[in-house]
XYZ file of C-alpha atoms in Angstrom:
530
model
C 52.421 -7.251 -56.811
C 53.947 -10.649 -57.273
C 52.218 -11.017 -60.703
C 53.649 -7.625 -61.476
C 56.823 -7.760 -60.197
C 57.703 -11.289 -59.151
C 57.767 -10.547 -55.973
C 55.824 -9.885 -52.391
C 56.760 -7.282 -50.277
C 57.408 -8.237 -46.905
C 55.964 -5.147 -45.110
C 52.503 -6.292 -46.370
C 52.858 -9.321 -43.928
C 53.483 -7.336 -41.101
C 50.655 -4.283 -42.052
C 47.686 -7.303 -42.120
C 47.162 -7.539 -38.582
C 46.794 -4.175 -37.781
C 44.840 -3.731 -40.946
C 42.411 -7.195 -39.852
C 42.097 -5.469 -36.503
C 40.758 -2.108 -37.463
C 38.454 -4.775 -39.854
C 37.198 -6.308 -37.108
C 34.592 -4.078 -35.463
C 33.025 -3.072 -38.914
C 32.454 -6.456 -39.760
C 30.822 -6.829 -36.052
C 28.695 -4.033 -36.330
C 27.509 -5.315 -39.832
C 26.539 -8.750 -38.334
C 24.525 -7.052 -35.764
C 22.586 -5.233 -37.645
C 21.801 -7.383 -40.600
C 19.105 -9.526 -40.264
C 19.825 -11.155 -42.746
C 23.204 -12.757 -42.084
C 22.770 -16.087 -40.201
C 24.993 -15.136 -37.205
C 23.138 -14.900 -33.691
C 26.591 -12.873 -32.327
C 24.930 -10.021 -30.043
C 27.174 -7.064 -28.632
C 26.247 -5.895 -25.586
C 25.094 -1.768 -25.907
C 26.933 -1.012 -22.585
C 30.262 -2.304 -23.975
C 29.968 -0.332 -26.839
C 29.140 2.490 -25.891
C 31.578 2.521 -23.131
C 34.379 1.404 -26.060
C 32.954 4.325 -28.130
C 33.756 6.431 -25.250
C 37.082 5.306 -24.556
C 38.363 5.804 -28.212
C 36.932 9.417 -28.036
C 38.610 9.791 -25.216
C 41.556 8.428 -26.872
C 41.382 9.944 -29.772
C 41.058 13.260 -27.968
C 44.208 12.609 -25.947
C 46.359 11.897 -29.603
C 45.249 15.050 -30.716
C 46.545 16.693 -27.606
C 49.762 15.180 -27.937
C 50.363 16.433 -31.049
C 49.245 19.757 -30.171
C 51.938 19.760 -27.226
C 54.876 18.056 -29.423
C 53.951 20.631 -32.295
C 54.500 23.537 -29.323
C 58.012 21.784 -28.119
C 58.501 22.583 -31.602
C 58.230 26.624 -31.305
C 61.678 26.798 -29.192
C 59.922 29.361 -26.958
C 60.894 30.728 -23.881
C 57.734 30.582 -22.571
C 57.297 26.776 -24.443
C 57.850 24.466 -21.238
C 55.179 26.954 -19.178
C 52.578 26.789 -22.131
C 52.806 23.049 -22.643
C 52.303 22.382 -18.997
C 49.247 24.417 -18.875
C 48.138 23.739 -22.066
C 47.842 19.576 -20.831
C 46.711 20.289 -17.264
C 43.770 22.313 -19.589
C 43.376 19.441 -21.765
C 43.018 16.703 -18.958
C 40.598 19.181 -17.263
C 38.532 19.384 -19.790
C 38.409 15.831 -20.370
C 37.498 15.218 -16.794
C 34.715 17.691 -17.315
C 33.693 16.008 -20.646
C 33.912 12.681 -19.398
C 31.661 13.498 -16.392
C 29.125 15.729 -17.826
C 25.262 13.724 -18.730
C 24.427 15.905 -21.737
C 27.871 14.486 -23.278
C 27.157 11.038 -22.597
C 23.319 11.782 -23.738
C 24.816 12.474 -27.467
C 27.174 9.191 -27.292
C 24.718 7.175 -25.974
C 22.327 8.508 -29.056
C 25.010 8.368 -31.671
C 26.034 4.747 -30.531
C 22.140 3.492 -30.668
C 21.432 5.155 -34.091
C 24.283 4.094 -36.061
C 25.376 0.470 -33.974
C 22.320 -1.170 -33.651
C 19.005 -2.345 -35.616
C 16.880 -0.740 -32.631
C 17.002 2.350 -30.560
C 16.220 0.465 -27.359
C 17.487 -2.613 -25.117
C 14.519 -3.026 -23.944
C 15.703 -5.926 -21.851
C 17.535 -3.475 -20.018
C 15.503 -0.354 -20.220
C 12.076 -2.063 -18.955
C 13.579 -3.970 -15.695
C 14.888 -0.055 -15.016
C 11.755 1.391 -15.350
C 9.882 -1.379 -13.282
C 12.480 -0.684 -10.955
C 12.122 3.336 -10.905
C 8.932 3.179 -10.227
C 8.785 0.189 -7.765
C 11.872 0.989 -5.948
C 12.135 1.102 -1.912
C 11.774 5.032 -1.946
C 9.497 5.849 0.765
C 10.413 9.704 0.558
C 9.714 10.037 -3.339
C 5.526 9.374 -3.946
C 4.651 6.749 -6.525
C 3.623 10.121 -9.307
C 6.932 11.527 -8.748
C 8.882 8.021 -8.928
C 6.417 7.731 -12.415
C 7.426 11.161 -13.487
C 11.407 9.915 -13.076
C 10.788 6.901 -14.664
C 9.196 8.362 -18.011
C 12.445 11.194 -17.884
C 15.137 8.500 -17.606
C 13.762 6.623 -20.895
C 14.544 9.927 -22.975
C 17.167 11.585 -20.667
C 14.612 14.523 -19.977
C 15.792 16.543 -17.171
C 12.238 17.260 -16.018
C 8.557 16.373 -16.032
C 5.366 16.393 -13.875
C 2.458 14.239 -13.805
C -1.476 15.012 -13.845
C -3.740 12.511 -11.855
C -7.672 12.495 -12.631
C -9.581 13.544 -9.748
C -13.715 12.466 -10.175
C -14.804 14.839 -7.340
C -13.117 17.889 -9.166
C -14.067 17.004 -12.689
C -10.162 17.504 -13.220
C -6.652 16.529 -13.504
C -4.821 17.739 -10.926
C -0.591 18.430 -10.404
C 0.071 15.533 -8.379
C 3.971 15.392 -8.742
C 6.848 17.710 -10.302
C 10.084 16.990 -10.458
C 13.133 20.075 -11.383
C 9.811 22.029 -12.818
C 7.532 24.491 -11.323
C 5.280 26.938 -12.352
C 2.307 24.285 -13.953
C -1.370 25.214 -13.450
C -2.473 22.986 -10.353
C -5.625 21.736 -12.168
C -6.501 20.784 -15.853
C -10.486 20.607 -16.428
C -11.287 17.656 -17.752
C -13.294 19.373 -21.271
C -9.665 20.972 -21.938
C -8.970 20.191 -25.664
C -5.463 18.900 -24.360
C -7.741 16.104 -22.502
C -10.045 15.288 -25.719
C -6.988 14.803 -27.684
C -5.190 12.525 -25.322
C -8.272 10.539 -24.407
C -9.164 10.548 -28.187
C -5.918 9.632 -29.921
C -3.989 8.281 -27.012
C -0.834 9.361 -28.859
C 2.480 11.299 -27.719
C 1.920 15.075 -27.986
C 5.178 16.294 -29.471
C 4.933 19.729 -28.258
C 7.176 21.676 -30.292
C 6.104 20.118 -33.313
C 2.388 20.228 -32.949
C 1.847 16.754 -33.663
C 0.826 13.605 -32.124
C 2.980 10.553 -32.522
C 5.459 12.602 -35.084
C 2.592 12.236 -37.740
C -0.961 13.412 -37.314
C -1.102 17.819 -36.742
C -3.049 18.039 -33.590
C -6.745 19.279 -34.096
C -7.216 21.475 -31.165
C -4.728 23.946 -30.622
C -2.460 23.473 -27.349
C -3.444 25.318 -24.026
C -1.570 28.371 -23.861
C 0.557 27.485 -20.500
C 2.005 24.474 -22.991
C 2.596 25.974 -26.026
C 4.742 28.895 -24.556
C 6.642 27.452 -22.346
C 10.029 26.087 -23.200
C 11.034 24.166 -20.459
C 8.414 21.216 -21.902
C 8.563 18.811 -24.856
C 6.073 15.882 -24.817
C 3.251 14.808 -23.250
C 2.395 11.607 -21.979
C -0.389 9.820 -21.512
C -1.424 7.627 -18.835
C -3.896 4.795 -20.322
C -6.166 2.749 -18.309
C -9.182 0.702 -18.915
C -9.797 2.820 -22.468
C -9.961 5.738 -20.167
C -7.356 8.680 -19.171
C -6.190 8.242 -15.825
C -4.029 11.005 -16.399
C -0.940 12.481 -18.125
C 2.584 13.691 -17.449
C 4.524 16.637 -18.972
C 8.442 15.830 -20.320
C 10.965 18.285 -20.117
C 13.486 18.276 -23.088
C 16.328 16.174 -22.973
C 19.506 16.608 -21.968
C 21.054 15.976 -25.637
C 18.523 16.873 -29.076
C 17.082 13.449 -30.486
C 14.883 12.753 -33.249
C 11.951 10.739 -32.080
C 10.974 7.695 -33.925
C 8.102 5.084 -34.055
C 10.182 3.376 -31.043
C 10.176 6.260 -28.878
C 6.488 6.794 -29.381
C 5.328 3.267 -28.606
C 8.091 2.743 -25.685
C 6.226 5.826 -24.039
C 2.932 4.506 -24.917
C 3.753 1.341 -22.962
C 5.487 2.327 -20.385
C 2.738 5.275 -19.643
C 0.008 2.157 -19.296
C 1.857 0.348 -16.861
C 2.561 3.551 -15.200
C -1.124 4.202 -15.069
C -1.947 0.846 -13.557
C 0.472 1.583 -10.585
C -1.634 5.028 -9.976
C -4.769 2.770 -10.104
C -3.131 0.181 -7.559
C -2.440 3.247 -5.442
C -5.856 4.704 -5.917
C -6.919 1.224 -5.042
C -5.101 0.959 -2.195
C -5.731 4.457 -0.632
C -9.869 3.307 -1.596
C -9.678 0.369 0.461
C -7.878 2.163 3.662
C -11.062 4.347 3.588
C -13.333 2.359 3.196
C -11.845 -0.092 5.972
C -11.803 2.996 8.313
C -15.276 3.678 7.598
C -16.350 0.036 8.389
C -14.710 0.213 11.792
C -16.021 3.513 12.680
C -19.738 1.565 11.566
C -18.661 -1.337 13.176
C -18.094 0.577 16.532
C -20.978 2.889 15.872
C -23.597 -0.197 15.098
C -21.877 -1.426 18.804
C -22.866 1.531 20.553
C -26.354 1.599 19.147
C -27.204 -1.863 20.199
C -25.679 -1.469 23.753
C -27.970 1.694 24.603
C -30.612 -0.471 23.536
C -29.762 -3.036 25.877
C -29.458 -0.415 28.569
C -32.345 0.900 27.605
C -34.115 -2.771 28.064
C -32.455 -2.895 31.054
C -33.818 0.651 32.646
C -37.298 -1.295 31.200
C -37.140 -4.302 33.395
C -36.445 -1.730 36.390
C -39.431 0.387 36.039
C -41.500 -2.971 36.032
C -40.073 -3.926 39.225
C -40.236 -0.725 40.561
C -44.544 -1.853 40.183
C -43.794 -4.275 42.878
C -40.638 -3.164 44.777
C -40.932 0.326 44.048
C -41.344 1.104 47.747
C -38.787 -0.844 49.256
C -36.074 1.186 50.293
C -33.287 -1.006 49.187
C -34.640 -1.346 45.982
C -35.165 1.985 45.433
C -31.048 2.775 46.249
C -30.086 -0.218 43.834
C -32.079 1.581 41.236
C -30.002 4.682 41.746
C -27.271 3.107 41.309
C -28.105 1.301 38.298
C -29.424 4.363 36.762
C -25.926 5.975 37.686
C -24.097 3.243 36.318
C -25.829 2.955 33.217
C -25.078 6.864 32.474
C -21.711 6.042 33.215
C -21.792 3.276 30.583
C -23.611 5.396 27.883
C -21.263 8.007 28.063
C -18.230 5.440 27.837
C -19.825 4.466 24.778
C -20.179 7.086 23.462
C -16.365 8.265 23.693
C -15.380 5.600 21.960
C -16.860 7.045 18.850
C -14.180 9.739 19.411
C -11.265 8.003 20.232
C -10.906 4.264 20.248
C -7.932 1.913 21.147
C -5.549 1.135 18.813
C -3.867 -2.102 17.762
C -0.359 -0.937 19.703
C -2.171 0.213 23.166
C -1.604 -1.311 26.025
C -4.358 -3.038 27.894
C -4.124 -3.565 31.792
C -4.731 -7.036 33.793
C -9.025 -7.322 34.622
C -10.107 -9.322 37.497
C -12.783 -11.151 35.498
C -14.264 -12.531 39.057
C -14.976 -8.456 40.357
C -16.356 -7.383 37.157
C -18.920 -10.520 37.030
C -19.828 -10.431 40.396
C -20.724 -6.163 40.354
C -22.291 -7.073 37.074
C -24.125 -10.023 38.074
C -25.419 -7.943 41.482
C -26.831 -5.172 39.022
C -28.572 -7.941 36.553
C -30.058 -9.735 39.863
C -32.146 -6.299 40.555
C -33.923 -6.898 37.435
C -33.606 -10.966 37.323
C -34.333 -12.005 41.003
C -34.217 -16.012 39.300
C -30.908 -15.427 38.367
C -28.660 -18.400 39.490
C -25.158 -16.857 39.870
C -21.827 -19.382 40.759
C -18.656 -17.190 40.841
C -15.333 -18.803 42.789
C -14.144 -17.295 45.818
C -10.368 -16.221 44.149
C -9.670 -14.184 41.413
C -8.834 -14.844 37.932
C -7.359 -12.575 35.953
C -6.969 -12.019 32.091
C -5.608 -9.167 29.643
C -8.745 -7.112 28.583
C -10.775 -3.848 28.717
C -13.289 -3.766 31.526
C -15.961 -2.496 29.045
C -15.189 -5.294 26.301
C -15.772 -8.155 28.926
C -18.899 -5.943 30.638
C -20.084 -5.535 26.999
C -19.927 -9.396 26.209
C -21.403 -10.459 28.916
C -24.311 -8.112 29.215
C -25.513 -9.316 25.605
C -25.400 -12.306 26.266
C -27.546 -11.588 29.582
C -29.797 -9.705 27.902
C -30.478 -12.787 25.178
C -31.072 -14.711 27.796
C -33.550 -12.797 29.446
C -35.154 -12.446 26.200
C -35.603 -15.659 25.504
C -36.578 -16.927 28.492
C -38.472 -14.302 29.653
C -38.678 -12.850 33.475
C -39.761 -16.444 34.766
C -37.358 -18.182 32.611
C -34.455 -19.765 35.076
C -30.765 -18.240 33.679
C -27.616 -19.440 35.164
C -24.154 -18.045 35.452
C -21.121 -20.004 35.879
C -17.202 -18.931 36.019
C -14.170 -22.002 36.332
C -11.028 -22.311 35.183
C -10.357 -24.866 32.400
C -7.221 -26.386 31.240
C -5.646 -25.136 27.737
C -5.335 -29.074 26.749
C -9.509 -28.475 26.021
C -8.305 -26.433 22.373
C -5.023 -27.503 22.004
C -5.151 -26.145 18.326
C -5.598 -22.824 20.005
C -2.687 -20.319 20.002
C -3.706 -17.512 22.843
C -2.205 -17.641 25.927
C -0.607 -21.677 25.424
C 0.087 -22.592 28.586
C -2.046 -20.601 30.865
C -5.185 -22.218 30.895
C -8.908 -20.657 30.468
C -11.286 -18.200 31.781
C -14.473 -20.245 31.627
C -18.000 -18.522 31.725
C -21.271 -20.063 30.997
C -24.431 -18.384 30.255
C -27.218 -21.109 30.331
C -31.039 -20.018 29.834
C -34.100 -22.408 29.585
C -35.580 -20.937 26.408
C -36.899 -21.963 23.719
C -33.579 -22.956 22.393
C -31.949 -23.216 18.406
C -31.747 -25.620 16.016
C -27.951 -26.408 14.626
C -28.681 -24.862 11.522
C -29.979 -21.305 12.483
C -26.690 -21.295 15.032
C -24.371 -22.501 11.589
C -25.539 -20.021 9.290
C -27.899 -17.192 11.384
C -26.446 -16.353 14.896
C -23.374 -14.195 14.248
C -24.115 -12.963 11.058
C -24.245 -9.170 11.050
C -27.864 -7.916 10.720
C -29.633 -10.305 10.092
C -32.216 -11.105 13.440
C -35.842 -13.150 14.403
C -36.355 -9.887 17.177
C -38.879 -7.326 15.798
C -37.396 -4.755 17.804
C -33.520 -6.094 17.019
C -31.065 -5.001 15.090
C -29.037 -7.833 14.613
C -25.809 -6.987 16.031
C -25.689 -8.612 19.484
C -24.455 -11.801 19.039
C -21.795 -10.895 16.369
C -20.719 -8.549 18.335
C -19.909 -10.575 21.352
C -18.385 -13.039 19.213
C -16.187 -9.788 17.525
C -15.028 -9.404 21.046
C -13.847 -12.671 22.302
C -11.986 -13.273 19.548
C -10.446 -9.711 19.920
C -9.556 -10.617 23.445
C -7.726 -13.731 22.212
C -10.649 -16.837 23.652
C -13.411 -18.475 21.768
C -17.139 -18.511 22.272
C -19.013 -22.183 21.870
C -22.981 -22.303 21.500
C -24.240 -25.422 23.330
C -28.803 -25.530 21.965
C -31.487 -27.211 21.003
C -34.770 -26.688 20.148
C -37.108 -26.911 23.153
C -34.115 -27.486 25.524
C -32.649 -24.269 26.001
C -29.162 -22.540 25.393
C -25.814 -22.902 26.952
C -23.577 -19.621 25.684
C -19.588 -20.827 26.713
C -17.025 -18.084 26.965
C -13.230 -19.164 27.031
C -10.994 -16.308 27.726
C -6.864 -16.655 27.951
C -5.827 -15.938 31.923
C -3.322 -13.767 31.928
C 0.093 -15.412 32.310
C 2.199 -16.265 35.318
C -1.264 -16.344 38.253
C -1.681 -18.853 40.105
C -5.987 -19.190 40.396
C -7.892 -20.940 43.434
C -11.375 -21.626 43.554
C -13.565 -23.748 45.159
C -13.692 -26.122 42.066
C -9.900 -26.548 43.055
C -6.471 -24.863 42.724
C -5.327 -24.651 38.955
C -1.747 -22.953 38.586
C -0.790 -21.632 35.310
C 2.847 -21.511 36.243
């Protein structure tokens, strides 16, 4: 214009700005996505596709204005009424717009297809799938949170997963979520199986291809094909093998799939997998550790009815030379009644055994070692007991300690035989002894000591043999006595100490916590845990 006409027209001054501003965001967009401009400037998706919304939203509420200026226009007598109503409408249906997902689905794919190089933030959209899945829902199961996950990535409305099971030689409906109606099991020779497993691709079911590219060879099960509700299928990749698969249902907007769509899936479908082997893991181990206490407890039971049953041995061998006394003969009934008593105890706690949360009631440790000690002495008349005159008392169950103790008895006996000398010996013993020690700080200890004159062990066998499960020098043993004594202590809260040596005999020390707030006399002396 000035090399036309000389001059400039003001006006064009004053239009620049406006016309630099509507510049602006195309030149923004065209620095995002071209690679090859050397400008690191990134635009964050949120902001524009919140700023895409806005200026619909805008734009929409321009139009309306004109619409409602054009009908002040008309002069009607009905004009004020109808633009009233007709801009309550409006706003309405903006509100409902505004707030409905299937809207937002279609700005949300508009705004990633034309504004940015990729479909995906996938700085944003993997931390929200990790954190679908992972979440702190205890009410939602780890398929269903899997199932929500793999929706949210597409906007599918809903889905339901499909969970290998080895003992049914099928996948089986382990989670739905806003679908019903699926067939509870897939076998696992299904040809929708051998093409997952095969191709490990996304099944685009209304296309009747894998991955957008290769036709499927095997035509879709029936309950697939027909039904409407579903779109892809997933699957869920681990260790080369299918762990399973989960069904999408179509999104709440229509999208073209690409080659980022596909592979997103892919990935995210592997980790999803490894969280249903975790699971599977987990739910493994729980079993298997119930299994090894009920064998634990069961192996316990076994070995004490074969110490009773050594014990009812060492009675009929008396009864040889004592078998006429009458006194001996009412000790042996009630031994005999005893030890029923005791088999039957054992034999409930196959059927129902203590928990970790039940309470367990105060024991005076003196009692149960002195009725103990009176049965053993029927079948041990060389048995040197020293019990205190008072009472201690500690936190256990009466057939734990009874349990202990008898083993370690009955080891004795063994290995020192009927003429062997075996001595039993209870005292109370400061807490300073362990002080590294947690039970009971304070209190003090339950002392017992089983001594024998036998042929004794050497410090290696006691190191690496003694309380290892199964593993015993007895032909007739199992292997189980000694680690299970030393199961109990430690379940009680004390220690057990082995004090041998070869030729000199065995010394089997028992520290048990006393029970807090007792004050204990003895004849050794008056210790007060107060």
């Amino acid at each position: 214009e000035s090399a036309l006409f000389g001059r400039v027209n003001p006006n064009l001054y004053a239009a620049r700005g406006l016309i630099d501003a509507m510049m602006a965001p195309l030149v923004i967009v065209a620095a995002v996505r071209s690679k090859k401009w050397p400008i690191d400037l990134h635009v964050s998706r949120r902001i524009v596709y919140h700023s895409a919304t806005l200026m619909v939203a805008g734009v929409y509420l321009v139009v309306i204005s004109a619409i409602g200026y054009f009908l002040r226009l008309l002069n009607s007598p009905w004009g004020m009424v109808a633009r009233i109503s007709f801009v309550a409408g409006a706003i309405l249906l903006l509100v409902v717009i505004l707030s409905s997902a299937s809207v937002h689905a279609r700005i949300k794919n508009f705004v990633n297809h034309n504004f940015f190089s990729y479909k995906y933030d996938y700085r944003q959209e993997w931390p929200n799938f990790i954190a679908a899945i992972s979440g702190n829902l205890t009410e939602v199961s780890i398929p269903v949170r899997i199932v929500r996950a793999l929706a949210n990535i597409l906007d599918a409305t809903a889905g339901a997963i499909w969970v290998h099971i080895e003992e049914d030689g099928a996948y089986r409906l382990t989670g739905s979520w806003n679908i019903d109606g699926l067939p509870p099991n897939v076998p696992a020779q299904n040809p929708l199986i051998r093409t997952l497993a095969g191709t490990q691709g996304i099944i685009d079911i209304e296309h009747n291809a894998v991955d957008a590219k290769t036709l499927l060879g095997d035509p879709l099960p029936v309950w697939l094909k027909d039904d409407q509700r579903v779109w892809l299928v997933v699957p869920l990749t681990h260790m080369s093998g299918l762990l399973g698969f989960v069904v999408l249902g179509r999104p709440r907007a229509p999208r073209d799939l690409n080659w980022e769509d596909f592979d997103l899936l892919k990935t995210a479908g592997r980790q999803a997998a490894s969280y249903i082997a975790e699971e599977e893991s987990s739910q493994s181990l729980a079993k298997a550790r119930r299994f090894e206490d009920f064998n634990r407890q069961f192996a316990f039971v076994v070995h004490d009815i074969k110490n009773l049953a050594g014990q009812m041995s060492l009675i009929l061998k008396n009864a040889e030379r004592h078998g006429d006394n009458p006194q001996f003969q009412t000790d042996v009934l009630a031994t005999v009644a005893d030890s029923l008593k005791r088999m039957h105890s054992l034999l409930d706690q196959l059927k129902q055994r203590r928990t970790a949360s039940a309470p367990v009631n105060r024991l005076d440790l003196i009692g149960t070692l002195r009725k103990l000690a009176e049965r053993w002495q029927l079948q041990i008349p060389n048995l040197n007991v020293d019990l205190p005159d008072g009472t201690i008392d500690i936190v256990a169950e009466p057939q734990h300690v009874e349990t202990v103790f008898n083993h370690l008895l009955q080891n004795a006996v063994e290995a020192a035989g009927r003429d062997g000398r075996i001595a039993m010996r209870v005292y109370a013993g400061a807490m300073t002894d362990f002080p590294e020690t947690e039970a009971s700080p304070g209190n003090g200890w339950a002392v017992v000591e089983i001594a024998d004159n036998g042929p004794g062990m050497d410090a290696k066998f006691i190191e690496e043999k003694l309380f290892q499960p199964l593993d015993t020098t007895k032909r007739s043993g199992f292997g189980i006595g000694a680690y299970q004594v030393l199961y109990l202590v430690r379940d009680i809260g004390g220690r057990l100490d082995v004090q041998s040596e070869v030729g000199q005999g065995t010394r089997m020390i028992v520290r048990l916590p006393i029970a807090p707030s007792l004050v204990v006399s003895s004849k050794f002396g008056e210790f007060s845990s107060i």
